[in-house]
Amino acid sequence: MANHLKTVYNGNLLSDPAQTARQPPHSTSATSITSINTTSFQITSPTSVFSISIETIQDVIGRIPNNKAPGVDHLRGEMLKPLTTPLASFLHKLFHLCWIASYTPLEWRLAQVTPIHKRGSPNEPEYCLHDLLHESSPPLDIAQGGFRPACSSHDQVLCLQELCRQHKLTHRWKAPTLAFLDIRSAYDTVNRDIIWNILRHTTPTPLLLLVQNLFNNVMIEVIIDNAISHRFSPITGVLQGSILSPFLYSIYINSLPSLLRNGRSIQNSNDQTTSQDDDFQPTIEQQQPQQDQHNHTIPISQINCLLYADDIALVGTAAEITDLLILCEEYSYEVGFRWNPLKCVINAASAETSMYVLSSIGLNPSGLPHLLSTQLYSQFIRPKLEYGLAITTLTTTNIKLLEQSQNKCIRMIFGAHKNSETKVMRHITNLPSMHERTNILQAKYVYREQLLPEDTLIKLLKNQFLQQPSTSHWNKLCQSSIWQLIQQHTAAPLPTDLKSAIRQHKNNNLSSKRAALSGSKTLAAYRTTLGIDPIMWLPMTRKERSRCIRWRIGWLPGGKPKTCMTCLSSQFTKQHSIHCLQMHKRLKMHITKTDDPLSYILNRLPKSKPSSASRIQRLKVLWPVVCTILAKLDAHQHPTSTQQQYQDENPGQALLTWIDPPPPPPELPRYET
């Protein structure tokens, strides 16, 4: 394993083979884009630029998570936190010494690699350098969306969609050609000298030398089955577990968008720079035009690529894409990485396939509880259906397919047949429909746009969105019913306004479903408020909960009507069961109060542990009767089964013990010997 990793980091992809040999710290070579003129580094007044305060160190120590594997120093966060005050003072002096000397202890630069990679210890000093490096680094290109604050993949997808629409407007509605590229082993093949060349113009010298020491002088060892391999030093790459690596990688690839916008060959640029003086700028830096120093001045029509981490999307005509691919090829050879053709297509497992897998391990009616199963579905399965809905305008056909997929998953949880109605199942578990969920996600996404930094591409495109209200995809997202509800009250909504609008939207949908002429007869008998039905979580036996749920859904009694076992003259339907089992009389309820006394009682089950003595007493009287009636219904549903299994000596005892626990036993007298 160590020998394999050594070949990964050996720098064999660098354009100059001589660079595979480690250069001295003060090399004066400046003949290629990957060299660095370190002779310009002069430490004049290191104390004036050292800005790591004791308070910063204390804050970093306080944010160390617990229960994490230690590094080579065998120190855990639980050991450091009790010593925050004295330790911060000592570390401040140590960091200052490292700053002045541009050198760090070997343990800080030693990477331990296991077959399943674990992040390094969170108390590494680079956490204190993270904000400083961000503040003193050049701005990232506006086409970059990965590793930036408050930027997500959805933003880049929406921007790509708008760029495609703009392309169609300017090319007589001819769809653009798209090319999606992926960098192979992106972190492992980074030529760090390019990063140092870019940072040296804006970053304080002590800070840059310190970061160089953390990355250039790294040692790697592999641990397998408690056996440690020999150590080696990587020629290329940034560490996978370092908090600084994502930002350093963004700087490394930052010149590619500018190069593609200019459309100039790297080789031609190299030829133009051979006659320049010694104090030259690296070729990759020269690809950035003057206007790129201010991202907001870049015309939208010139943006022909989008980056998200190591994924790159190219936009243009067929001829333009050919030229862009040639430039990307030249760029990869120049800076020392290779493209990965195997990742041009992303294959995502379907939600239904994942649901079948979980169903086989307990996500089914006879396995985990229904409430836990629906929560697992919400956390692990539904996100597969939801991904991308926040930026997608769906057609009626799309919504129907999404609803069918969710309904299929819900039926698997409750053990329903393929044509069962799922409105009540979603209502008692507080699961929104996919149409509701789409409106919620779109409203949250539009609201989130107000919080994005001004240097993001979506902010640049927003002005153009407003100029084309009829065709802009962004303005279509703003037509979300929830967002329109918010805009009716305020133009600058707060988070509370968003939550209130979402809840109002859900209540409106519930009211419309209850008032519908078809498919809502069962739903109309249940709670008018949102939330998880108490029958899903209140203490009761498995049989009692199953009977409550089946009565709610309409399965008890259900199926093909059978002859009533009591009167032997009528079919045992729901209405007949209410009359035949004398539910109104047994539940002490007048017949004019409600047509469904059992649902009336279930609707009034407590949402929390009751404290009123009268309410506790009422539940102690009615709940055993409810459980007895449900057991009788279950017995009528299965007339050929052994009827003794439907009899319980203490019906509803679990709930009664919860609302009115017995007093603790008296303490035994203590006898002194």
XYZ file of C-alpha atoms in Angstrom:
673
model
C 0.000 0.000 0.000
C 2.788 2.435 0.861
C 4.579 1.706 -2.412
C 1.331 2.252 -4.337
C 0.689 5.613 -2.680
C 4.288 6.576 -3.312
C 3.702 6.126 -7.050
C 0.503 8.209 -6.817
C 2.358 11.139 -5.253
C 5.588 10.843 -7.249
C 4.769 13.727 -9.629
C 4.985 11.690 -12.840
C 2.301 13.885 -14.450
C 4.297 17.097 -14.109
C 5.265 18.696 -17.404
C 8.929 18.943 -16.356
C 10.316 15.546 -15.254
C 13.090 17.325 -13.392
C 10.522 18.577 -10.908
C 10.002 15.086 -9.576
C 13.229 15.613 -7.665
C 12.585 17.818 -4.668
C 14.001 21.304 -5.166
C 15.883 23.124 -2.421
C 13.789 25.573 -0.407
C 15.444 28.586 -2.086
C 15.549 27.554 -5.731
C 15.861 30.455 -8.143
C 14.510 28.570 -11.138
C 11.886 30.642 -12.916
C 11.617 29.220 -16.407
C 8.254 27.444 -16.251
C 4.852 27.993 -14.762
C 5.490 25.458 -12.017
C 8.598 27.100 -10.598
C 8.562 29.482 -7.687
C 10.878 32.392 -7.078
C 11.422 31.900 -3.373
C 14.322 34.338 -3.259
C 11.728 37.097 -3.059
C 10.707 35.852 0.381
C 12.339 38.106 2.973
C 11.165 37.991 6.581
C 11.477 41.607 7.680
C 9.072 41.970 10.560
C 7.368 38.693 11.376
C 5.905 39.947 14.624
C 3.929 42.667 12.857
C 1.944 40.227 10.732
C 1.385 37.422 13.236
C -2.363 37.587 13.861
C -3.208 34.306 15.593
C -4.552 35.425 18.957
C -4.990 33.458 22.160
C -8.755 33.898 21.801
C -8.633 32.250 18.363
C -6.754 29.265 19.771
C -9.222 28.966 22.652
C -12.118 29.042 20.196
C -10.542 26.308 18.054
C -9.919 24.091 21.088
C -13.519 24.591 22.194
C -14.797 23.405 18.798
C -12.836 20.138 18.842
C -15.385 17.286 18.614
C -15.308 14.523 21.187
C -14.976 10.777 20.656
C -12.594 11.153 17.715
C -9.557 9.021 16.946
C -6.300 10.730 17.983
C -3.345 11.433 15.727
C 0.253 10.389 16.176
C 0.419 12.439 19.398
C -2.377 10.288 20.945
C -4.169 13.405 22.216
C -7.952 13.644 22.181
C -10.235 16.637 22.413
C -11.404 15.496 25.835
C -7.809 15.863 27.082
C -7.308 19.361 25.688
C -10.574 21.093 26.621
C -10.062 21.077 30.427
C -6.676 22.767 29.845
C -7.918 25.393 27.386
C -6.636 28.484 29.216
C -3.053 27.418 30.037
C -2.761 25.404 26.817
C -3.834 28.342 24.629
C -1.128 30.547 26.119
C 1.537 27.911 25.491
C 0.315 27.159 21.952
C 0.267 30.877 21.152
C 3.982 31.091 21.886
C 4.651 27.873 19.974
C 2.700 29.056 16.924
C 4.541 32.377 17.033
C 7.837 30.524 17.008
C 6.655 28.419 14.052
C 5.567 31.614 12.281
C 8.971 33.221 12.660
C 10.916 30.103 11.693
C 8.468 28.955 8.979
C 8.860 25.467 10.376
C 6.539 23.059 12.176
C 7.160 19.866 14.168
C 7.285 16.645 12.181
C 4.171 15.248 13.911
C 2.109 18.058 12.360
C 3.264 16.990 8.907
C 2.846 13.243 9.276
C -0.156 11.683 7.523
C -1.374 8.272 8.644
C -3.266 6.395 5.918
C -5.598 3.490 6.657
C -7.703 1.483 4.147
C -10.745 3.481 5.336
C -9.515 7.054 5.476
C -10.027 8.954 8.717
C -9.621 12.674 9.046
C -6.713 14.062 10.926
C -6.968 15.337 14.455
C -9.121 18.510 14.592
C -6.652 20.218 16.897
C -4.116 20.672 14.097
C -2.709 24.220 13.928
C -3.922 24.656 10.339
C -7.401 25.366 11.718
C -6.004 28.642 13.035
C -4.522 29.397 9.597
C -7.718 28.754 7.640
C -9.338 32.185 8.009
C -6.011 33.992 7.591
C -5.334 32.184 4.326
C -8.792 33.016 2.992
C -8.411 36.701 3.793
C -4.999 37.060 2.158
C -5.632 34.964 -0.972
C -6.692 36.251 -4.399
C -10.433 36.053 -5.182
C -11.700 32.883 -6.788
C -13.122 32.967 -10.292
C -16.860 33.481 -10.424
C -17.271 30.234 -12.377
C -16.123 28.241 -9.340
C -18.885 26.924 -7.106
C -17.162 24.246 -5.051
C -15.472 24.841 -1.685
C -16.986 28.335 -1.430
C -19.095 29.566 1.488
C -22.860 29.217 1.010
C -22.504 27.679 -2.471
C -24.102 24.376 -3.396
C -24.264 22.113 -6.408
C -27.849 23.282 -6.959
C -26.550 26.812 -7.570
C -24.217 25.602 -10.290
C -26.926 23.490 -11.912
C -29.312 26.453 -11.968
C -26.591 28.685 -13.417
C -25.825 26.043 -16.047
C -29.495 25.903 -16.972
C -29.636 29.684 -17.345
C -26.440 29.730 -19.420
C -27.993 27.139 -21.723
C -31.110 29.283 -22.042
C -29.003 32.349 -22.836
C -27.137 30.329 -25.455
C -30.420 29.383 -27.118
C -31.547 33.026 -27.148
C -28.358 34.153 -28.880
C -28.155 31.201 -31.306
C -31.711 31.177 -32.704
C -32.989 28.627 -30.174
C -30.349 26.085 -31.046
C -29.527 23.999 -27.996
C -25.914 24.245 -26.795
C -23.451 21.391 -26.728
C -22.438 20.400 -23.204
C -19.321 18.546 -22.093
C -18.835 17.294 -18.534
C -15.299 16.545 -17.367
C -13.890 15.068 -14.193
C -10.314 15.320 -12.947
C -8.721 12.003 -12.066
C -7.285 11.841 -8.526
C -7.725 15.594 -8.219
C -6.213 16.044 -4.754
C -3.380 13.595 -5.321
C -1.968 15.188 -8.494
C -2.008 18.862 -7.478
C 1.230 20.644 -8.329
C 1.724 22.664 -5.171
C 4.288 25.014 -6.718
C 1.534 26.554 -8.839
C -0.400 27.358 -5.672
C 2.633 28.933 -4.007
C 3.286 31.055 -7.119
C -0.234 32.461 -6.999
C -0.312 33.036 -3.244
C 3.064 34.765 -3.010
C 1.653 37.982 -4.524
C -1.070 38.475 -1.883
C -0.142 36.358 1.131
C 2.219 37.495 3.913
C 5.547 35.747 3.558
C 5.576 34.087 7.017
C 2.079 32.712 6.470
C 2.961 31.364 3.018
C 6.178 29.747 4.232
C 4.310 28.172 7.131
C 1.670 26.692 4.820
C 4.434 25.470 2.502
C 6.091 23.755 5.430
C 2.828 22.002 6.331
C 2.344 20.642 2.805
C 5.796 20.349 1.204
C 7.418 18.552 4.120
C 4.645 16.029 4.717
C 5.474 12.429 5.555
C 3.007 9.599 4.879
C 2.810 6.205 6.528
C 0.233 3.444 5.971
C -1.403 1.551 8.837
C -2.984 -1.855 8.154
C -3.799 -4.333 10.935
C -1.693 -2.302 13.405
C 1.339 -2.605 11.118
C 3.020 0.674 10.098
C 4.789 0.988 6.757
C 7.896 2.996 5.963
C 7.471 6.746 5.568
C 7.705 8.626 2.287
C 7.271 12.218 1.159
C 4.718 13.027 -1.611
C 5.956 15.113 -4.541
C 2.465 16.271 -5.568
C -0.961 16.548 -3.989
C -2.665 18.114 -1.011
C -3.780 16.089 1.993
C -7.291 14.654 1.887
C -8.021 15.347 5.548
C -6.679 18.896 5.732
C -9.079 21.787 6.199
C -6.854 23.917 3.955
C -6.805 21.467 1.038
C -10.191 22.373 -0.553
C -9.289 26.054 -0.734
C -5.777 25.348 -2.000
C -7.229 23.115 -4.700
C -9.608 25.922 -5.725
C -6.621 28.228 -6.158
C -4.826 25.538 -8.154
C -7.657 25.214 -10.694
C -8.688 28.888 -10.560
C -6.997 29.877 -13.828
C -8.890 27.366 -15.998
C -12.146 29.396 -16.376
C -10.198 32.496 -17.410
C -8.179 30.454 -19.900
C -11.345 29.038 -21.472
C -12.995 32.446 -21.672
C -9.963 33.890 -23.449
C -9.749 30.901 -25.767
C -5.954 31.175 -26.133
C -3.655 28.213 -26.423
C -1.318 27.710 -23.495
C 1.501 26.864 -25.863
C 1.088 30.210 -27.655
C 1.096 31.975 -24.304
C 4.276 30.166 -23.345
C 5.943 31.327 -26.564
C 4.982 34.926 -25.808
C 6.519 34.811 -22.348
C 9.917 33.385 -23.267
C 11.266 36.843 -24.112
C 10.100 38.494 -20.889
C 12.444 39.512 -18.091
C 13.267 37.457 -15.039
C 10.537 38.987 -12.916
C 7.859 37.251 -14.962
C 4.385 36.126 -13.979
C 3.598 32.412 -14.351
C 1.764 31.472 -17.540
C -1.314 30.273 -15.718
C -1.611 33.668 -14.046
C -1.280 35.370 -17.430
C -4.415 33.638 -18.672
C -6.464 35.839 -16.338
C -7.494 39.088 -18.067
C -7.628 42.337 -16.212
C -11.409 42.259 -15.918
C -11.266 38.960 -14.029
C -9.870 40.830 -11.068
C -13.471 41.995 -10.562
C -15.814 39.111 -11.220
C -18.905 41.276 -11.518
C -17.517 42.904 -14.694
C -17.394 39.634 -16.665
C -20.122 39.615 -19.353
C -22.452 36.661 -18.969
C -22.066 35.856 -22.658
C -18.361 35.101 -22.067
C -18.976 32.493 -19.350
C -18.521 29.146 -21.085
C -17.685 26.855 -18.179
C -18.717 26.101 -14.612
C -16.597 24.388 -11.962
C -17.712 22.515 -8.879
C -14.758 20.984 -7.054
C -13.150 18.610 -9.589
C -16.183 18.536 -11.910
C -16.238 20.865 -14.922
C -19.081 21.673 -17.329
C -18.392 23.284 -20.722
C -21.087 25.196 -22.632
C -20.965 26.254 -26.288
C -21.550 25.286 -29.874
C -20.130 22.043 -31.243
C -17.156 23.877 -32.755
C -16.546 25.865 -29.568
C -16.665 22.731 -27.423
C -14.018 21.134 -29.629
C -11.710 24.107 -29.080
C -12.469 24.156 -25.348
C -11.630 20.465 -25.026
C -8.289 21.085 -26.734
C -7.575 23.910 -24.285
C -8.531 21.661 -21.367
C -6.178 18.976 -22.656
C -3.307 21.463 -22.974
C -4.080 22.836 -19.533
C -4.031 19.399 -17.926
C -0.626 18.567 -19.421
C 0.743 21.957 -18.408
C -0.321 21.921 -14.758
C 0.121 18.177 -14.228
C -3.200 16.327 -13.958
C -5.295 14.027 -16.160
C -8.988 13.838 -16.979
C -11.069 10.829 -15.972
C -13.244 9.657 -18.906
C -14.975 7.032 -16.757
C -16.906 9.654 -14.761
C -18.640 11.423 -17.614
C -21.934 9.751 -16.650
C -23.236 9.632 -13.089
C -25.320 6.597 -12.199
C -27.666 7.113 -9.233
C -29.461 4.234 -7.546
C -33.218 4.701 -7.619
C -35.169 5.391 -4.461
C -37.318 2.313 -4.994
C -34.260 0.049 -5.217
C -32.929 1.447 -1.932
C -36.358 0.982 -0.382
C -36.356 -2.693 -1.358
C -32.972 -3.107 0.324
C -34.169 -1.490 3.567
C -37.386 -3.496 3.411
C -35.387 -6.712 3.501
C -33.702 -5.685 6.774
C -36.767 -4.535 8.706
C -38.416 -1.582 6.955
C -41.695 -3.489 6.565
C -44.988 -3.985 8.472
C -43.687 -6.924 10.515
C -40.295 -5.379 11.232
C -39.585 -1.921 12.605
C -42.384 0.290 14.006
C -44.252 2.270 11.364
C -43.176 5.646 12.758
C -39.495 4.675 12.814
C -39.803 3.272 9.298
C -41.297 6.508 7.952
C -38.565 8.512 9.671
C -35.910 6.311 8.072
C -37.647 6.801 4.739
C -37.601 10.587 5.222
C -33.900 10.600 6.080
C -32.462 8.103 3.598
C -34.921 7.382 0.770
C -36.895 10.551 0.087
C -33.748 12.702 -0.437
C -33.122 10.586 -3.556
C -36.504 11.700 -4.882
C -36.017 15.300 -3.755
C -32.570 15.953 -5.176
C -32.834 18.749 -7.704
C -36.504 19.555 -7.039
C -35.546 22.921 -5.535
C -34.416 24.189 -8.944
C -36.778 22.209 -11.182
C -40.090 23.348 -12.632
C -42.110 20.149 -12.791
C -44.852 19.218 -15.204
C -47.994 17.380 -14.157
C -46.493 14.157 -15.488
C -43.309 14.661 -13.442
C -45.288 15.260 -10.252
C -47.429 12.194 -10.895
C -44.349 9.989 -11.271
C -42.827 11.369 -8.062
C -46.065 10.793 -6.164
C -46.218 7.232 -7.466
C -42.666 6.546 -6.282
C -43.345 7.921 -2.793
C -46.674 6.098 -2.543
C -44.957 2.853 -3.461
C -42.441 3.326 -0.632
C -45.187 4.194 1.880
C -47.210 1.126 0.896
C -44.155 -1.034 1.523
C -43.915 0.380 5.057
C -47.590 -0.231 5.887
C -47.944 -3.473 3.934
C -50.611 -2.082 1.606
C -51.546 -3.402 -1.814
C -50.506 -1.505 -4.922
C -53.783 0.422 -5.291
C -54.203 1.499 -1.656
C -54.862 5.167 -0.946
C -51.953 6.758 0.962
C -53.466 10.097 2.064
C -54.262 8.838 5.567
C -50.887 7.078 5.859
C -49.113 10.342 5.053
C -51.417 12.312 7.361
C -50.874 10.195 10.477
C -47.086 10.193 9.916
C -46.956 13.894 8.902
C -45.386 13.162 5.510
C -46.077 15.817 2.850
C -46.853 14.893 -0.720
C -44.080 15.313 -3.278
C -45.943 18.291 -4.753
C -45.984 19.973 -1.342
C -42.373 19.056 -0.794
C -41.385 20.594 -4.135
C -43.060 23.891 -3.237
C -41.316 23.914 0.145
C -37.872 23.221 -1.315
C -38.285 25.866 -4.008
C -39.400 28.495 -1.492
C -36.418 27.700 0.734
C -34.054 27.912 -2.225
C -35.399 31.293 -3.373
C -35.170 32.582 0.204
C -31.605 31.265 0.505
C -30.549 33.327 -2.523
C -30.926 36.486 -0.445
C -28.205 35.238 1.907
C -25.605 34.346 -0.745
C -22.370 36.372 -1.053
C -22.268 39.028 -3.740
C -19.360 37.369 -5.586
C -21.362 34.300 -6.625
C -22.423 33.677 -10.191
C -26.091 33.373 -9.332
C -26.037 36.925 -7.972
C -24.517 38.105 -11.243
C -27.227 36.332 -13.205
C -30.062 37.635 -11.038
C -30.186 41.025 -12.759
C -30.643 39.238 -16.048
C -33.357 37.064 -14.503
C -35.361 40.160 -13.645
C -35.064 41.512 -17.185
C -36.690 38.412 -18.692
C -39.610 37.536 -16.392
C -41.434 35.371 -18.923
C -38.609 33.001 -19.846
C -36.204 33.045 -16.910
C -36.091 29.795 -14.987
C -35.383 31.747 -11.803
C -38.612 33.713 -12.112
C -40.488 30.459 -12.607
C -39.100 29.267 -9.273
C -40.297 32.514 -7.705
C -43.844 31.563 -8.746
C -43.856 28.908 -6.013
C -47.120 29.163 -4.097
C -45.291 29.455 -0.778
C -42.996 32.216 -2.027
C -45.971 34.104 -3.452
C -47.631 33.786 -0.056
C -44.559 35.327 1.573
C -44.352 38.166 -0.950
C -47.930 39.174 -0.153
C -46.863 40.178 3.357
C -43.261 41.390 3.081
C -40.574 42.045 0.485
C -37.737 41.206 2.906
C -38.847 38.008 4.658
C -37.299 36.674 7.825
C -36.828 32.979 8.698
C -39.986 33.153 10.823
C -41.943 34.412 7.800
C -40.742 31.429 5.771
C -41.741 28.935 8.481
C -45.139 30.576 8.893
C -45.814 30.493 5.143
C -44.829 26.810 4.903
C -47.163 25.896 7.750
C -50.004 27.918 6.250
C -49.445 26.195 2.907
C -49.628 22.768 4.561
C -52.820 23.700 6.419
C -54.422 24.971 3.225
C -53.572 21.732 1.433
C -54.972 19.655 4.294
C -58.214 21.645 4.275
C -58.600 21.236 0.520
C -58.005 17.475 0.768
C -60.577 17.108 3.544
C -63.107 19.100 1.525
C -62.497 17.163 -1.699
C -65.476 15.290 -3.130
C -63.537 12.071 -3.710
C -60.843 10.150 -1.882
C -61.206 12.062 1.408
C -64.022 10.299 3.266
C -61.604 8.503 5.580
C -59.332 11.541 5.952
C -62.250 13.813 6.898
C -62.832 11.798 10.093
C -59.371 12.504 11.492
C -57.463 15.348 13.098
C -57.659 18.762 11.470
C -54.180 19.727 12.675
C -50.755 18.852 11.323
C -48.411 16.566 13.178
C -47.707 12.929 13.918
C -50.779 11.091 15.145
C -50.332 10.036 18.817
C -51.309 6.453 17.949
C -47.908 6.201 16.237
C -45.898 6.774 19.424
C -48.056 6.456 22.557
C -47.157 3.421 24.721
C -49.202 0.386 23.655
C -48.638 -3.187 22.604
C -47.813 -4.054 19.018
C -51.277 -5.532 18.444
C -53.032 -2.478 19.901
C -51.029 -0.089 17.718
C -51.643 -2.199 14.632
C -55.405 -2.167 15.258
C -55.436 1.613 15.797
C -53.544 2.191 12.543
C -55.769 -0.217 10.589
C -58.890 1.521 11.889
C -57.436 4.887 10.896
C -56.557 3.726 7.395
C -59.909 1.957 6.911
C -58.668 -1.619 6.983
C -60.569 -2.583 10.147
C -63.015 -3.816 9.155
C -61.810 -4.083 5.601
C -61.363 -6.325 2.619
C -64.272 -8.298 1.265
C -67.287 -7.831 3.618
C -68.024 -10.841 5.824
C -71.132 -11.878 7.701
C -71.393 -10.338 11.155
C -70.545 -12.897 13.861
C -72.927 -11.209 16.317
C -76.208 -10.760 14.472
C -75.526 -13.228 11.625
C -77.840 -11.224 9.388
C -75.757 -8.394 7.884
C -72.373 -7.823 6.371
C -69.785 -6.565 8.849
C -69.041 -3.111 7.387
C -67.741 -0.092 9.274
C -71.162 1.468 9.754
C -72.664 -1.853 10.819
C -69.823 -2.444 13.303
C -70.473 0.926 14.964
C -74.134 -0.017 15.446
C -73.696 -3.712 16.197
C -70.911 -3.293 18.766
C -72.813 -0.389 20.400
C -69.793 1.909 20.266
C -71.742 5.048 21.231
C -73.131 3.429 24.358
C -69.888 1.752 25.426
C -67.889 4.959 24.912
C -70.549 7.017 26.779
C -71.234 9.238 23.765
C -74.533 10.477 22.332
C -75.279 9.310 18.814
C -75.846 12.880 17.597
C -72.334 13.961 18.622
C -70.480 12.025 15.923
C -71.038 9.229 13.443
C -67.659 7.653 14.287
C -67.178 7.554 18.076
C -64.012 5.449 17.883
C -62.237 7.968 15.630
C -63.571 10.757 17.859
C -61.748 9.258 20.859
C -58.561 8.574 18.878
C -58.531 12.193 17.674
C -58.433 13.335 21.293
C -55.585 11.185 22.521
C -52.983 13.312 24.337
C -49.995 14.707 22.442
C -48.041 14.809 25.696
C -48.313 13.295 29.126
C -51.537 14.686 30.656
C -51.421 16.455 33.992
C -55.145 17.041 34.539
C -56.645 14.546 36.976
C -60.013 14.597 35.199
C -58.417 13.866 31.823
C -56.345 11.047 33.285
C -59.459 9.548 34.841
C -61.396 9.822 31.583
C -58.606 8.033 29.689
C -58.464 5.308 32.335
C -62.151 4.660 31.728
C -62.327 4.964 27.938
C -59.002 3.592 26.699
C -59.537 -0.038 27.841
C -62.948 0.084 26.133
C -61.354 1.365 22.907
C -58.789 -1.463 22.956
C -61.526 -4.025 23.611
C -63.637 -2.739 20.710
C -60.649 -2.804 18.351
C -59.835 -6.372 19.432
C -63.451 -7.353 18.733
C -63.232 -5.765 15.294
C -60.032 -7.710 14.609
C -61.750 -10.930 15.673
C -64.652 -10.259 13.287
C -62.115 -9.561 10.539
C -60.638 -13.054 11.012
C -63.587 -15.329 11.861
C -61.690 -18.535 11.080
C -58.815 -17.745 13.457
C -58.598 -18.800 17.085
C -60.747 -16.218 18.859
C -58.922 -16.588 22.145
C -55.930 -14.657 20.795
C -58.088 -11.517 20.539
C -58.867 -11.487 24.264
C -56.706 -9.477 26.645
C -57.039 -9.501 30.411
C -55.583 -5.968 30.763
C -56.386 -4.019 27.589
C -54.549 -0.714 27.189
C -52.396 -1.257 30.271
C -49.232 0.227 28.706
C -50.869 3.626 28.115
C -52.582 3.622 31.515
C -49.272 2.964 33.263
C -47.676 5.831 31.320
C -50.330 8.444 32.175
C -50.709 7.321 35.794
C -47.637 5.392 36.925
C -47.980 3.401 40.142
C -46.342 4.864 43.233
C -42.845 3.630 43.995
C -42.619 0.824 46.541
C -41.895 1.949 50.094
C -38.309 1.848 51.198
C -37.349 -1.072 53.356
C -36.449 -0.149 56.927
C -32.777 -0.019 57.654
C -31.515 -2.001 60.598
C -28.223 -1.011 62.139
C -26.026 -3.819 63.304
